[in-house]
JSON list of C-alpha atoms in Angstrom, two decimals:
[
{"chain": "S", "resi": 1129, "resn": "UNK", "atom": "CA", "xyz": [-45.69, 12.65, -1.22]},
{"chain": "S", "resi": 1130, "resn": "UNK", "atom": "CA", "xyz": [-44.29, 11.73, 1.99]},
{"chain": "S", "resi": 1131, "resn": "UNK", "atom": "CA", "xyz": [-42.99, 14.39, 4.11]},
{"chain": "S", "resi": 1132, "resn": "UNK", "atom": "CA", "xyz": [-39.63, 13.19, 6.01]},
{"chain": "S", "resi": 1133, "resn": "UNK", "atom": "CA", "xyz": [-38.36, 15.80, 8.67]},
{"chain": "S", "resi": 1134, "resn": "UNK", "atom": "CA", "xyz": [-34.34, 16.16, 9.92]},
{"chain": "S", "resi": 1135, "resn": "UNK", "atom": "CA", "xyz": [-33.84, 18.20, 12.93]},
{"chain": "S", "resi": 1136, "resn": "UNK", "atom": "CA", "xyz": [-30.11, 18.69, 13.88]},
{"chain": "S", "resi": 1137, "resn": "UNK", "atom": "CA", "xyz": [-28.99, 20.39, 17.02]},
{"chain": "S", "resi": 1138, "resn": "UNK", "atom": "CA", "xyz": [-25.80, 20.89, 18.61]},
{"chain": "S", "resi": 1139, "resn": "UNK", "atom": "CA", "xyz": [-25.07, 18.15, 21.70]},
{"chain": "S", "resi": 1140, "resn": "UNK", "atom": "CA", "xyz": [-26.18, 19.26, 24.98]},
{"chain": "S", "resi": 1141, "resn": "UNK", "atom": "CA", "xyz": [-22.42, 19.59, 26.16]},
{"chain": "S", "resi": 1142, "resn": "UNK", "atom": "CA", "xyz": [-21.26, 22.03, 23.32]},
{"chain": "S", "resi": 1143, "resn": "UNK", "atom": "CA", "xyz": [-21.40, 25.68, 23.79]},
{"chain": "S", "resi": 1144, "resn": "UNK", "atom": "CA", "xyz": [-24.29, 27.20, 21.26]},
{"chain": "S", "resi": 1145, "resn": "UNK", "atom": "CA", "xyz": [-23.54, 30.83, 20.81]},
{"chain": "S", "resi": 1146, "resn": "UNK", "atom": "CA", "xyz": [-26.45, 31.51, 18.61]},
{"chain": "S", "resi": 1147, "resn": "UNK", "atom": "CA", "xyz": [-29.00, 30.12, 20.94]},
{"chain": "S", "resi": 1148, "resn": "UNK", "atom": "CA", "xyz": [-27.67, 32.41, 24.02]},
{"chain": "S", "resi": 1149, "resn": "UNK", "atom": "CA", "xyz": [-27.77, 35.24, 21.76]},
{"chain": "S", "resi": 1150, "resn": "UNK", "atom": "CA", "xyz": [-31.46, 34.38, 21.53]},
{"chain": "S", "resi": 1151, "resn": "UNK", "atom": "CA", "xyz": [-31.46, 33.95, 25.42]},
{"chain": "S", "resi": 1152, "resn": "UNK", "atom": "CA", "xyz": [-29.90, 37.30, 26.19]},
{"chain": "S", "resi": 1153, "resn": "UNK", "atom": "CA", "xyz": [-32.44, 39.16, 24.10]},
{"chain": "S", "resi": 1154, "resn": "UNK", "atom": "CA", "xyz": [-35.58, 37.70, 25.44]},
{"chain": "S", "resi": 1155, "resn": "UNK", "atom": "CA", "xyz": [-35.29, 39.19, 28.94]},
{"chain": "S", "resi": 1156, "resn": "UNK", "atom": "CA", "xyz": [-34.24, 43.20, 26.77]},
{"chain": "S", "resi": 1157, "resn": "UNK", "atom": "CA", "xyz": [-37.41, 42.29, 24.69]},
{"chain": "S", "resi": 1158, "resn": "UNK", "atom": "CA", "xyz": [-39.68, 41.46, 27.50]},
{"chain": "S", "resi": 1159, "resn": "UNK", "atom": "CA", "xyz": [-39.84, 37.49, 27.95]},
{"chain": "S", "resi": 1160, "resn": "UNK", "atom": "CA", "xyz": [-38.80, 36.90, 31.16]},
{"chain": "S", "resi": 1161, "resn": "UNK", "atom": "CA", "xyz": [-39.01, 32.44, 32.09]},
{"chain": "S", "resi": 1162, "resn": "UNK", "atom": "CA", "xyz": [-37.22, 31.57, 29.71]},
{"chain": "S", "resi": 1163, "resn": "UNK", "atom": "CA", "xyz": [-34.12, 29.08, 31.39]},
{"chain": "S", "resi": 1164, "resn": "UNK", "atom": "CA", "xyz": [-32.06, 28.20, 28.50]},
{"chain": "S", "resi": 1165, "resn": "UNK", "atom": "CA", "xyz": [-32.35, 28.45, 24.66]},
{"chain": "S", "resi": 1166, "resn": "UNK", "atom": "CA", "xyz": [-30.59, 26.03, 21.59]},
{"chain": "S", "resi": 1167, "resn": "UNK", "atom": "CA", "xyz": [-30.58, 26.88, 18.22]},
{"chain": "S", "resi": 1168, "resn": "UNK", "atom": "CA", "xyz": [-30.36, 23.94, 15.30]},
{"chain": "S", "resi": 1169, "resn": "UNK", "atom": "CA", "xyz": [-31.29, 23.40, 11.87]},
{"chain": "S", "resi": 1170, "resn": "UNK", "atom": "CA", "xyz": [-34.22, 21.40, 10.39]},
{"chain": "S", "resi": 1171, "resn": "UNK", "atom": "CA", "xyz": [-34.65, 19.68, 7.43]},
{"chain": "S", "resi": 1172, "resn": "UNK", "atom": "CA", "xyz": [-37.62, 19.16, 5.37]},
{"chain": "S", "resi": 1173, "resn": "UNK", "atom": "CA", "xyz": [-37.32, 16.16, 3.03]},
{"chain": "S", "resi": 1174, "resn": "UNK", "atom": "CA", "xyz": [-40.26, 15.16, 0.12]},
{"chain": "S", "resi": 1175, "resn": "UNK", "atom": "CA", "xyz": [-39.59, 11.40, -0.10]},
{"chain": "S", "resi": 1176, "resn": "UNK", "atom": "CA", "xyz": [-41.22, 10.47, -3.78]},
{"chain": "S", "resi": 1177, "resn": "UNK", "atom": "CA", "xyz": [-41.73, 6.56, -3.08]},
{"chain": "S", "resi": 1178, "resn": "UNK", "atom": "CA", "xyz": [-43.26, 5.17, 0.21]},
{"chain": "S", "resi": 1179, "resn": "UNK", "atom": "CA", "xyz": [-41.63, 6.08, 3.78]},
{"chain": "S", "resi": 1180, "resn": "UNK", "atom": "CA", "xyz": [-40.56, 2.90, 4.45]},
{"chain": "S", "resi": 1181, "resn": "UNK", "atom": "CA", "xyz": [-38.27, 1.20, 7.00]},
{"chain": "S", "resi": 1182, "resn": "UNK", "atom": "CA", "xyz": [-35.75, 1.45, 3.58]},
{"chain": "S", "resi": 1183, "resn": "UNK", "atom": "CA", "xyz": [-36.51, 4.59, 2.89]},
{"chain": "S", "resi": 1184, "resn": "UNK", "atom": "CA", "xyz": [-35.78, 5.76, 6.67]},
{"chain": "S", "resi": 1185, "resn": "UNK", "atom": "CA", "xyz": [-32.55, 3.99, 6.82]},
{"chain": "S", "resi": 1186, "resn": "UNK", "atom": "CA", "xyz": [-31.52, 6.00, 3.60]},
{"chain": "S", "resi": 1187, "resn": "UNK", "atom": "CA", "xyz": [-32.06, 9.31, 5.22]},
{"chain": "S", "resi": 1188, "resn": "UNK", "atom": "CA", "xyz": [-31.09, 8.43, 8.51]},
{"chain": "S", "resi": 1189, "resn": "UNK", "atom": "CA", "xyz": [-27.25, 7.10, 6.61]},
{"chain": "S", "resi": 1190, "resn": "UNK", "atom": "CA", "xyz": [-27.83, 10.45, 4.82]},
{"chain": "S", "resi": 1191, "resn": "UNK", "atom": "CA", "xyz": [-28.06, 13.04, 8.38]},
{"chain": "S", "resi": 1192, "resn": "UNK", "atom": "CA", "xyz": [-25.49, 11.04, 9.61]},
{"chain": "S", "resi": 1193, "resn": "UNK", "atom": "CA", "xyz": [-23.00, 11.20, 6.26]},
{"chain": "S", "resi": 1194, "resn": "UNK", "atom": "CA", "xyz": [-23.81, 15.47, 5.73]},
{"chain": "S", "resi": 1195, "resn": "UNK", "atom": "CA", "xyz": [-26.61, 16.67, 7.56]},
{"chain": "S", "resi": 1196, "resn": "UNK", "atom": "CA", "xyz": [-25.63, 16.78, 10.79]},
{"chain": "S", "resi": 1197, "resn": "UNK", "atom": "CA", "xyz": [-21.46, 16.50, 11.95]},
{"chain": "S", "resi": 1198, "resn": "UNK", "atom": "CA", "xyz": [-21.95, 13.62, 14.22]},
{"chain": "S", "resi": 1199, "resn": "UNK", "atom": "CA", "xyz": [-18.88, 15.08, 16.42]},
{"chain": "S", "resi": 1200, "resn": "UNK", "atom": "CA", "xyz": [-20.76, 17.79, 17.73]},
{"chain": "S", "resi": 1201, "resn": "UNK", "atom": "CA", "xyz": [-24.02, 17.65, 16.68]},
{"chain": "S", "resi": 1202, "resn": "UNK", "atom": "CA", "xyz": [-27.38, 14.87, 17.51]},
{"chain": "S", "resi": 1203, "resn": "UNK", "atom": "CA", "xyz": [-29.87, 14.69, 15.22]},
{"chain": "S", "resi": 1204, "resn": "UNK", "atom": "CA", "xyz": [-33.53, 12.73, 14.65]},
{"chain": "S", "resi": 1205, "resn": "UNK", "atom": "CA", "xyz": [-35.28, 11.74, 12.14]},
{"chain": "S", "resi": 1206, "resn": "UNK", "atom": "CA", "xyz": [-39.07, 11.31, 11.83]},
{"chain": "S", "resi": 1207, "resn": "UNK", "atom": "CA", "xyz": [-42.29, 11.13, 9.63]},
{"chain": "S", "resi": 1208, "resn": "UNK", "atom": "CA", "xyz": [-44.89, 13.86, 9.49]},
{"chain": "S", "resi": 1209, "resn": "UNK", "atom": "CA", "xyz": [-48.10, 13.35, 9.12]},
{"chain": "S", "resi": 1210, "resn": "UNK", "atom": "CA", "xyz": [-49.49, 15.42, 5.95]},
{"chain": "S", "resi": 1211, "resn": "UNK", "atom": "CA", "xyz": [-52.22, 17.07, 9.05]},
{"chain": "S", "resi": 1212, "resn": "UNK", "atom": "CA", "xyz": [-49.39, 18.43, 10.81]},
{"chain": "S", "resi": 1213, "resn": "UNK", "atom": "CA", "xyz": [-47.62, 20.25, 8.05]},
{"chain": "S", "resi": 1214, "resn": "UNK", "atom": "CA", "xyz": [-49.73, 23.51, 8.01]},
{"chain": "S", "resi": 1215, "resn": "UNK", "atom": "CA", "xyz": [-47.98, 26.08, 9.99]},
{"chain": "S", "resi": 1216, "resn": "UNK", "atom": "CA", "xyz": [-49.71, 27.14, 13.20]},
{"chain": "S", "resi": 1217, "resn": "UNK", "atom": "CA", "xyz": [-48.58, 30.34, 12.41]},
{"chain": "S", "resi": 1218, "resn": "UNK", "atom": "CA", "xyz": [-51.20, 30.67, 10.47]},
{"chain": "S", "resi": 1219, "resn": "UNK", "atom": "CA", "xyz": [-53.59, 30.42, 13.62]},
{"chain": "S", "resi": 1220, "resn": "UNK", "atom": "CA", "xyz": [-52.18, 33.42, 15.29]},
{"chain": "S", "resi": 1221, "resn": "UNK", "atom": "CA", "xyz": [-51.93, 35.25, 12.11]},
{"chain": "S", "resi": 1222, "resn": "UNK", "atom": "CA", "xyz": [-48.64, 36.27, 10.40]},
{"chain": "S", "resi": 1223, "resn": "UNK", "atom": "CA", "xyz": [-47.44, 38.83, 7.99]},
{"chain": "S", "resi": 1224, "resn": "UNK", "atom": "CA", "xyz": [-48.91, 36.86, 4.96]},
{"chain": "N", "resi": 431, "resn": "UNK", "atom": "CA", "xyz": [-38.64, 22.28, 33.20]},
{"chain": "N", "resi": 432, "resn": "UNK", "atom": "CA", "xyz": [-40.95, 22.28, 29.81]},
{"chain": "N", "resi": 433, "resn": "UNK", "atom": "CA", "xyz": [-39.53, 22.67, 26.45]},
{"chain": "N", "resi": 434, "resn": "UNK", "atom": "CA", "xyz": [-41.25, 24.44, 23.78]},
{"chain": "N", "resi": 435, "resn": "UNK", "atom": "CA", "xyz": [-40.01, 24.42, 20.16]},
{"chain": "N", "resi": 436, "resn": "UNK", "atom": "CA", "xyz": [-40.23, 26.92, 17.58]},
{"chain": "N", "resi": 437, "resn": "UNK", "atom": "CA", "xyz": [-39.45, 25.52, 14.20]},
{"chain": "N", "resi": 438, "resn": "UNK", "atom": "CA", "xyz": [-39.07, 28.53, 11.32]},
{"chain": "N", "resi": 439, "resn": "UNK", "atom": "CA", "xyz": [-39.29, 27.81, 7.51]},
{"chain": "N", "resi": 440, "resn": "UNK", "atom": "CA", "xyz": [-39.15, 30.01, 4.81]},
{"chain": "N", "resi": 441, "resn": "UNK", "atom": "CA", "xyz": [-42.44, 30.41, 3.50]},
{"chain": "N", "resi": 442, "resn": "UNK", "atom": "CA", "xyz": [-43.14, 27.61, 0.18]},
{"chain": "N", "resi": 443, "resn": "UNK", "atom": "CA", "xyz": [-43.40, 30.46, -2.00]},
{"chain": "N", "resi": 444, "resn": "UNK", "atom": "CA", "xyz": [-39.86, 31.84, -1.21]},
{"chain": "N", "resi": 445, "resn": "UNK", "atom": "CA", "xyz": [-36.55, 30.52, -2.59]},
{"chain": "N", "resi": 446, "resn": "UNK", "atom": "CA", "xyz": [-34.12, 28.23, -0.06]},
{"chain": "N", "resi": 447, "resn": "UNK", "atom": "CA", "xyz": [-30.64, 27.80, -2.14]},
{"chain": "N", "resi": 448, "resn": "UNK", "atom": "CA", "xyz": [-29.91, 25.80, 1.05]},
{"chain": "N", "resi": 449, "resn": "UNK", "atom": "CA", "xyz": [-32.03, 23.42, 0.60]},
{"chain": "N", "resi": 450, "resn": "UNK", "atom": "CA", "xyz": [-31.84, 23.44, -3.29]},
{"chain": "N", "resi": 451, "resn": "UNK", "atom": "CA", "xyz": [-27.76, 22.82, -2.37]},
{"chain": "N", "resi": 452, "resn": "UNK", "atom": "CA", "xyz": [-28.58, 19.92, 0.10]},
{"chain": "N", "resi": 453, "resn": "UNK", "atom": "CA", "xyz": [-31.04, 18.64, -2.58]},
{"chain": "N", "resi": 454, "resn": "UNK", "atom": "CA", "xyz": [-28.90, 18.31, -5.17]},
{"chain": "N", "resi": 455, "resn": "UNK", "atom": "CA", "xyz": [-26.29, 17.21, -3.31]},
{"chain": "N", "resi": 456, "resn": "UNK", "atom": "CA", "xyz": [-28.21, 14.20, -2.36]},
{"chain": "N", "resi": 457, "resn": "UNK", "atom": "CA", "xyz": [-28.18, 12.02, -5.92]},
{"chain": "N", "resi": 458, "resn": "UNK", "atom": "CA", "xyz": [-24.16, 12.86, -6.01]},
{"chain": "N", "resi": 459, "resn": "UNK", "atom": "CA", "xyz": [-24.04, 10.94, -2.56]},
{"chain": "N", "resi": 460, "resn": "UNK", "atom": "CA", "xyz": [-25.95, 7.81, -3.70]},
{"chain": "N", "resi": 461, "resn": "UNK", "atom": "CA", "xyz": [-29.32, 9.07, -2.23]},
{"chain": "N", "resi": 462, "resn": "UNK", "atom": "CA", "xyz": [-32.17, 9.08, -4.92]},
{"chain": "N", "resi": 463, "resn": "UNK", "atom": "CA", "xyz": [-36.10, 9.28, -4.49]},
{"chain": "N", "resi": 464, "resn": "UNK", "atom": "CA", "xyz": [-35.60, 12.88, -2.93]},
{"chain": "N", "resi": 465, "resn": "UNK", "atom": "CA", "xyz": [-37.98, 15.53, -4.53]},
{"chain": "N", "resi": 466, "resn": "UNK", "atom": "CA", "xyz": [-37.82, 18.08, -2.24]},
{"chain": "N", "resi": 467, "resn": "UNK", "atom": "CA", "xyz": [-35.74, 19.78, 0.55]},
{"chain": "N", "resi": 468, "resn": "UNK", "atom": "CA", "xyz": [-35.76, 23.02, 2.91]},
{"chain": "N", "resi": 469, "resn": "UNK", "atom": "CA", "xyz": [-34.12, 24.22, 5.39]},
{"chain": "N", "resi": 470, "resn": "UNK", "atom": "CA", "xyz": [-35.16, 26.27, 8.41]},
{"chain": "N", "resi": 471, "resn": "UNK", "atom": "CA", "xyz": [-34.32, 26.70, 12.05]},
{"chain": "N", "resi": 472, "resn": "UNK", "atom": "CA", "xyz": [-35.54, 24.74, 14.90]},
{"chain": "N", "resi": 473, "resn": "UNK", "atom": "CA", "xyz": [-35.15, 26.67, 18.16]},
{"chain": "N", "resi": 474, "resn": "UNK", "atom": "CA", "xyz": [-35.41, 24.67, 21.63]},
{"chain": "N", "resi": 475, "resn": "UNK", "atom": "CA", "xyz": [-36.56, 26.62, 24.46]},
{"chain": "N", "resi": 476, "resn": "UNK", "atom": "CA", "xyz": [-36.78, 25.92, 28.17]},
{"chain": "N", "resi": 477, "resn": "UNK", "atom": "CA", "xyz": [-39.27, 27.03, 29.87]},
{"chain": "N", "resi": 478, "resn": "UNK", "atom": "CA", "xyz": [-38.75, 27.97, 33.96]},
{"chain": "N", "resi": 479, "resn": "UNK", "atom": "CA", "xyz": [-42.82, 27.90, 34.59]},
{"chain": "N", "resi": 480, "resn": "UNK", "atom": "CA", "xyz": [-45.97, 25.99, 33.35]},
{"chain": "N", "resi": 481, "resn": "UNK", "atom": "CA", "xyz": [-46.60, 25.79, 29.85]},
{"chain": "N", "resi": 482, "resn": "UNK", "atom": "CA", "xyz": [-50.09, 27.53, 29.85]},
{"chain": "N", "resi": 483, "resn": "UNK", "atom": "CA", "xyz": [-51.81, 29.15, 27.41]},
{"chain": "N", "resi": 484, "resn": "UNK", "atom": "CA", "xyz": [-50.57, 32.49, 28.72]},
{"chain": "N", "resi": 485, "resn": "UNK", "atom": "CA", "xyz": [-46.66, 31.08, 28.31]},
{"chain": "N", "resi": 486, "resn": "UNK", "atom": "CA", "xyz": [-46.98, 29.81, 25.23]},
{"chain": "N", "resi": 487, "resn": "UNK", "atom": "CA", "xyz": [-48.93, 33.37, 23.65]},
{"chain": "N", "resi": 488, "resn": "UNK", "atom": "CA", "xyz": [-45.91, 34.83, 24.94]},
{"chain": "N", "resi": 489, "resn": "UNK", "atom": "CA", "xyz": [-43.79, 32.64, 23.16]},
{"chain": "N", "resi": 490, "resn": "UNK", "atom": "CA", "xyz": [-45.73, 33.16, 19.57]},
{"chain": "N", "resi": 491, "resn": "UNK", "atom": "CA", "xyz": [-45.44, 36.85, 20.44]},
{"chain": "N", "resi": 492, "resn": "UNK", "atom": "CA", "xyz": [-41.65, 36.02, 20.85]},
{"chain": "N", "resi": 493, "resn": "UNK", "atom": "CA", "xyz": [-41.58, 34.08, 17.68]},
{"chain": "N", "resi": 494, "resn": "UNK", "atom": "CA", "xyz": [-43.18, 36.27, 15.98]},
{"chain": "N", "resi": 495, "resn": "UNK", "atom": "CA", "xyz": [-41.10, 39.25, 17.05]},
{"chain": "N", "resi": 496, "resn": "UNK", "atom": "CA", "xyz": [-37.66, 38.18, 16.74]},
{"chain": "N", "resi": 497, "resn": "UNK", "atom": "CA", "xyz": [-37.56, 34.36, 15.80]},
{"chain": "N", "resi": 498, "resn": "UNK", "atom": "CA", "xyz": [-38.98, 34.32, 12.46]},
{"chain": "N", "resi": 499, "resn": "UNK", "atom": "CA", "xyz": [-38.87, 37.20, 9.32]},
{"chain": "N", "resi": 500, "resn": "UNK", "atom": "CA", "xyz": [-42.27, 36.91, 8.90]},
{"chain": "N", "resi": 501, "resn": "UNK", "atom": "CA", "xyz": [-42.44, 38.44, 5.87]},
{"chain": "N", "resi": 502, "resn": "UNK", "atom": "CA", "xyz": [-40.43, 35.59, 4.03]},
{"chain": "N", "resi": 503, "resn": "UNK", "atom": "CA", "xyz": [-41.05, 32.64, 7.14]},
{"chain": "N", "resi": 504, "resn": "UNK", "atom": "CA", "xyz": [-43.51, 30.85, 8.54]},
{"chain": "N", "resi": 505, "resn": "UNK", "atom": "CA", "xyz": [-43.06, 29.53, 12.11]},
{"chain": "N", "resi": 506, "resn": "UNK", "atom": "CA", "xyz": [-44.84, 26.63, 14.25]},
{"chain": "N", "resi": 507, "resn": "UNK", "atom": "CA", "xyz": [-44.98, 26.79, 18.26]},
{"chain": "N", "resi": 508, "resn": "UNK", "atom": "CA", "xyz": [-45.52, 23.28, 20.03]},
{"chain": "N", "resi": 509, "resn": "UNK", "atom": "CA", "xyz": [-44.96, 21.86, 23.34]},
{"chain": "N", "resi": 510, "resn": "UNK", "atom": "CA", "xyz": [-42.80, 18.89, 23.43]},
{"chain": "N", "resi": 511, "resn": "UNK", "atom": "CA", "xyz": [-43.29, 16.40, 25.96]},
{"chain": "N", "resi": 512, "resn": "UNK", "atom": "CA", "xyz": [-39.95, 15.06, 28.08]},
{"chain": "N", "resi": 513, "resn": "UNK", "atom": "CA", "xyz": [-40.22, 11.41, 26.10]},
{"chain": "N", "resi": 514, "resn": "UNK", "atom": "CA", "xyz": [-39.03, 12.33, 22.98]},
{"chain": "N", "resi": 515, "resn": "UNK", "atom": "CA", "xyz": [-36.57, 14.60, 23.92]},
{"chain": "N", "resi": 516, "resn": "UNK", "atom": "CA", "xyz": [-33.92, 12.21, 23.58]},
{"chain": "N", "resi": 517, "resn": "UNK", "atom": "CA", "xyz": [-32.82, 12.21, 20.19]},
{"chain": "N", "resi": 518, "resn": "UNK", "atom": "CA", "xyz": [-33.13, 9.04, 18.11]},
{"chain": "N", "resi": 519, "resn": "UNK", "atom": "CA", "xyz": [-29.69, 9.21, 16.35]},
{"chain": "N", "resi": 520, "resn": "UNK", "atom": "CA", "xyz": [-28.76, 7.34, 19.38]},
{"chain": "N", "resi": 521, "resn": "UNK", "atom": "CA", "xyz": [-30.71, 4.76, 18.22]},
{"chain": "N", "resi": 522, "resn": "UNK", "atom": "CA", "xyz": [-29.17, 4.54, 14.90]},
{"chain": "N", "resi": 523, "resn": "UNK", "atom": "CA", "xyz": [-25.36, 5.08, 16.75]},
{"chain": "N", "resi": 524, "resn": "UNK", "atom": "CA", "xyz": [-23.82, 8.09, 16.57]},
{"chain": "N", "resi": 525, "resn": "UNK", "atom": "CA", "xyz": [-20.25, 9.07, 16.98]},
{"chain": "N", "resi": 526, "resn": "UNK", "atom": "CA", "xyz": [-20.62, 9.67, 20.55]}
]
Protein backbone atom coordinates (compact mmCIF):
# COMPACT_ATOMS: atom_id res chain seq x y z
CA UNK A 1 0.00 0.00 0.00
CA UNK A 2 1.20 3.15 -1.31
CA UNK A 3 1.31 6.01 0.95
CA UNK A 4 0.24 9.40 -0.96
CA UNK A 5 0.73 12.62 1.24
CA UNK A 6 -1.46 16.20 0.75
CA UNK A 7 -0.09 19.11 2.53
CA UNK A 8 -2.28 22.29 2.24
CA UNK A 9 -1.25 25.64 3.55
CA UNK A 10 -2.61 28.96 3.34
CA UNK A 11 -0.77 31.31 0.40
CA UNK A 12 2.08 33.23 1.57
CA UNK A 13 0.05 36.58 1.11
CA UNK A 14 -3.00 35.59 3.38
CA UNK A 15 -3.03 36.43 6.96
CA UNK A 16 -2.75 32.92 9.12
CA UNK A 17 -4.06 33.65 12.54
CA UNK A 18 -3.45 30.24 13.87
CA UNK A 19 0.15 30.12 12.93
CA UNK A 20 0.92 33.65 14.79
CA UNK A 21 -0.85 32.34 17.67
CA UNK A 22 1.83 29.66 17.57
CA UNK A 23 4.46 32.50 17.00
CA UNK A 24 3.40 34.62 19.94
CA UNK A 25 3.67 31.73 22.34
CA UNK A 26 7.05 30.48 21.49
CA UNK A 27 8.97 33.52 22.76
CA UNK A 28 6.27 33.21 26.55
CA UNK A 29 7.34 29.47 26.38
CA UNK A 30 10.99 29.98 25.91
CA UNK A 31 11.90 29.58 22.03
CA UNK A 32 13.32 32.56 21.13
CA UNK A 33 14.64 32.41 16.76
CA UNK A 34 11.85 31.64 15.64
CA UNK A 35 10.98 34.49 12.53
CA UNK A 36 7.66 33.51 11.37
CA UNK A 37 5.30 30.49 11.82
CA UNK A 38 2.27 28.93 9.22
CA UNK A 39 -0.08 26.55 10.18
CA UNK A 40 -1.81 24.04 7.37
CA UNK A 41 -3.32 20.78 7.15
CA UNK A 42 -1.88 17.47 5.84
CA UNK A 43 -3.31 14.70 4.35
CA UNK A 44 -2.41 11.16 4.51
CA UNK A 45 -3.82 9.13 1.61
CA UNK A 46 -3.44 4.90 1.32
CA UNK A 47 -3.62 4.56 -2.49
CA UNK A 48 -4.73 0.60 -2.93
CA UNK A 49 -3.40 0.17 -6.68
CA UNK A 50 0.08 1.43 -7.87
CA UNK A 51 1.12 5.30 -7.44
CA UNK A 52 1.17 5.99 -10.79
CA UNK A 53 1.37 9.09 -13.01
CA UNK A 54 -2.79 8.20 -13.14
CA UNK A 55 -3.07 7.69 -9.88
CA UNK A 56 -1.25 11.17 -9.02
CA UNK A 57 -3.32 13.08 -11.41
CA UNK A 58 -6.47 11.65 -9.52
CA UNK A 59 -5.40 13.05 -6.23
CA UNK A 60 -3.84 16.00 -7.42
CA UNK A 61 -7.77 16.83 -9.40
CA UNK A 62 -8.94 15.65 -5.94
CA UNK A 63 -6.74 18.59 -3.50
CA UNK A 64 -7.58 20.84 -6.02
CA UNK A 65 -11.65 19.96 -6.22
CA UNK A 66 -11.94 19.72 -1.86
CA UNK A 67 -8.80 19.48 -0.19
CA UNK A 68 -7.40 22.55 -0.41
CA UNK A 69 -9.68 26.06 -1.56
CA UNK A 70 -7.46 26.98 -4.37
CA UNK A 71 -8.46 30.83 -3.64
CA UNK A 72 -6.54 31.04 -0.66
CA UNK A 73 -4.81 28.14 -0.11
CA UNK A 74 -1.42 26.16 -2.19
CA UNK A 75 -1.08 22.80 -1.78
CA UNK A 76 1.50 19.72 -2.96
CA UNK A 77 1.25 16.55 -3.48
CA UNK A 78 3.91 13.81 -3.14
CA UNK A 79 4.85 10.06 -2.59
CA UNK A 80 6.34 8.73 0.60
CA UNK A 81 8.54 6.30 0.76
CA UNK A 82 7.22 3.37 3.18
CA UNK A 83 11.08 4.20 5.22
CA UNK A 84 9.98 7.55 5.92
CA UNK A 85 6.62 6.92 7.47
CA UNK A 86 7.75 6.05 11.08
CA UNK A 87 7.45 9.07 13.17
CA UNK A 88 10.72 10.53 14.42
CA UNK A 89 8.97 11.18 17.37
CA UNK A 90 9.58 8.10 18.28
CA UNK A 91 13.46 8.87 18.40
CA UNK A 92 13.15 11.51 20.99
CA UNK A 93 10.64 9.59 22.85
CA UNK A 94 6.94 10.59 23.26
CA UNK A 95 4.15 9.97 25.62
CA UNK A 96 3.47 6.43 24.11
CA UNK B 1 16.37 31.85 6.69
CA UNK B 2 15.83 27.83 7.28
CA UNK B 3 12.51 26.29 7.52
CA UNK B 4 11.79 23.46 9.69
CA UNK B 5 8.48 21.55 9.57
CA UNK B 6 6.63 19.87 12.16
CA UNK B 7 4.00 17.62 10.76
CA UNK B 8 1.43 16.19 13.75
CA UNK B 9 -0.83 13.08 13.23
CA UNK B 10 -3.00 11.50 15.46
CA UNK B 11 -1.48 8.46 16.56
CA UNK B 12 -2.81 5.08 14.08
CA UNK B 13 -4.42 3.73 17.01
CA UNK B 14 -6.68 6.82 17.63
CA UNK B 15 -9.88 7.71 15.73
CA UNK B 16 -9.72 10.80 12.91
CA UNK B 17 -13.61 11.41 11.87
CA UNK B 18 -11.80 13.95 9.65
CA UNK B 19 -10.23 11.87 7.76
CA UNK B 20 -12.94 9.08 7.89
CA UNK B 21 -15.28 12.29 6.44
CA UNK B 22 -12.69 13.15 3.67
CA UNK B 23 -12.47 9.36 3.00
CA UNK B 24 -15.73 8.75 2.36
CA UNK B 25 -16.29 11.64 0.69
CA UNK B 26 -13.88 10.63 -1.92
CA UNK B 27 -15.98 7.63 -3.92
CA UNK B 28 -19.12 10.29 -3.89
CA UNK B 29 -16.69 12.65 -5.93
CA UNK B 30 -15.63 10.06 -8.57
CA UNK B 31 -12.33 9.20 -6.73
CA UNK B 32 -12.00 5.35 -6.04
CA UNK B 33 -8.83 3.17 -5.08
CA UNK B 34 -8.61 5.24 -1.72
CA UNK B 35 -8.24 2.93 1.41
CA UNK B 36 -7.17 5.16 3.79
CA UNK B 37 -7.06 8.86 4.93
CA UNK B 38 -5.90 11.14 8.02
CA UNK B 39 -5.61 14.24 8.77
CA UNK B 40 -3.10 16.17 10.87
CA UNK B 41 -1.37 19.50 10.98
CA UNK B 42 1.66 20.53 9.19
CA UNK B 43 3.29 23.54 10.89
CA UNK B 44 6.03 25.64 8.84
CA UNK B 45 8.50 27.34 10.87
CA UNK B 46 11.21 29.86 10.08
CA UNK B 47 14.04 29.71 11.60
CA UNK B 48 16.24 33.26 12.25
CA UNK B 49 19.68 31.10 12.98
CA UNK B 50 21.42 27.84 11.78
CA UNK B 51 19.61 24.79 11.84
CA UNK B 52 21.96 22.82 14.24
CA UNK B 53 21.42 20.15 16.26
CA UNK B 54 20.96 22.46 19.23
CA UNK B 55 17.97 24.44 17.10
CA UNK B 56 16.33 21.73 16.04
CA UNK B 57 16.28 19.86 19.97
CA UNK B 58 14.72 23.00 20.75
CA UNK B 59 12.25 22.68 18.25
CA UNK B 60 11.25 18.82 19.28
CA UNK B 61 11.15 20.26 22.81
CA UNK B 62 8.72 22.87 21.22
CA UNK B 63 6.81 20.23 19.44
CA UNK B 64 6.60 18.28 21.96
CA UNK B 65 5.40 20.89 24.42
CA UNK B 66 2.78 22.70 22.71
CA UNK B 67 2.55 21.45 18.98
CA UNK B 68 1.41 18.03 19.35
CA UNK B 69 -1.11 16.21 22.27
CA UNK B 70 1.17 13.66 22.68
CA UNK B 71 -0.91 11.53 24.33
CA UNK B 72 -3.26 10.98 21.21
CA UNK B 73 -0.37 12.44 18.33
CA UNK B 74 2.59 11.62 17.01
CA UNK B 75 4.78 14.38 15.48
CA UNK B 76 7.87 14.37 12.92
CA UNK B 77 10.62 17.31 12.95
CA UNK B 78 12.62 17.73 9.55
CA UNK B 79 14.57 20.33 7.92
CA UNK B 80 13.39 21.31 4.58
CA UNK B 81 15.74 22.50 2.14
CA UNK B 82 14.84 26.02 0.08
CA UNK B 83 14.19 23.78 -3.37
CA UNK B 84 11.13 22.35 -2.57
CA UNK B 85 9.64 25.00 -0.88
CA UNK B 86 7.76 26.06 -3.74
CA UNK B 87 4.70 24.24 -3.82
CA UNK B 88 3.95 21.98 -6.79
CA UNK B 89 0.22 22.89 -7.23
CA UNK B 90 1.76 25.46 -9.37
CA UNK B 91 2.76 22.93 -11.46
CA UNK B 92 -0.54 21.39 -11.85
CA UNK B 93 -2.21 25.32 -12.15
CA UNK B 94 -3.84 26.65 -9.50
CA UNK B 95 -6.33 29.41 -9.27
CA UNK B 96 -3.77 31.94 -8.75
Amino acid sequence: MARVVVDVMLKPEILDPQGQAVQRALPRLGFAGIADVRQGKRFELELEGPVDDAALARIREAAETFLANTVIEDFTVRVEEAATSAPSSSVVGDAK
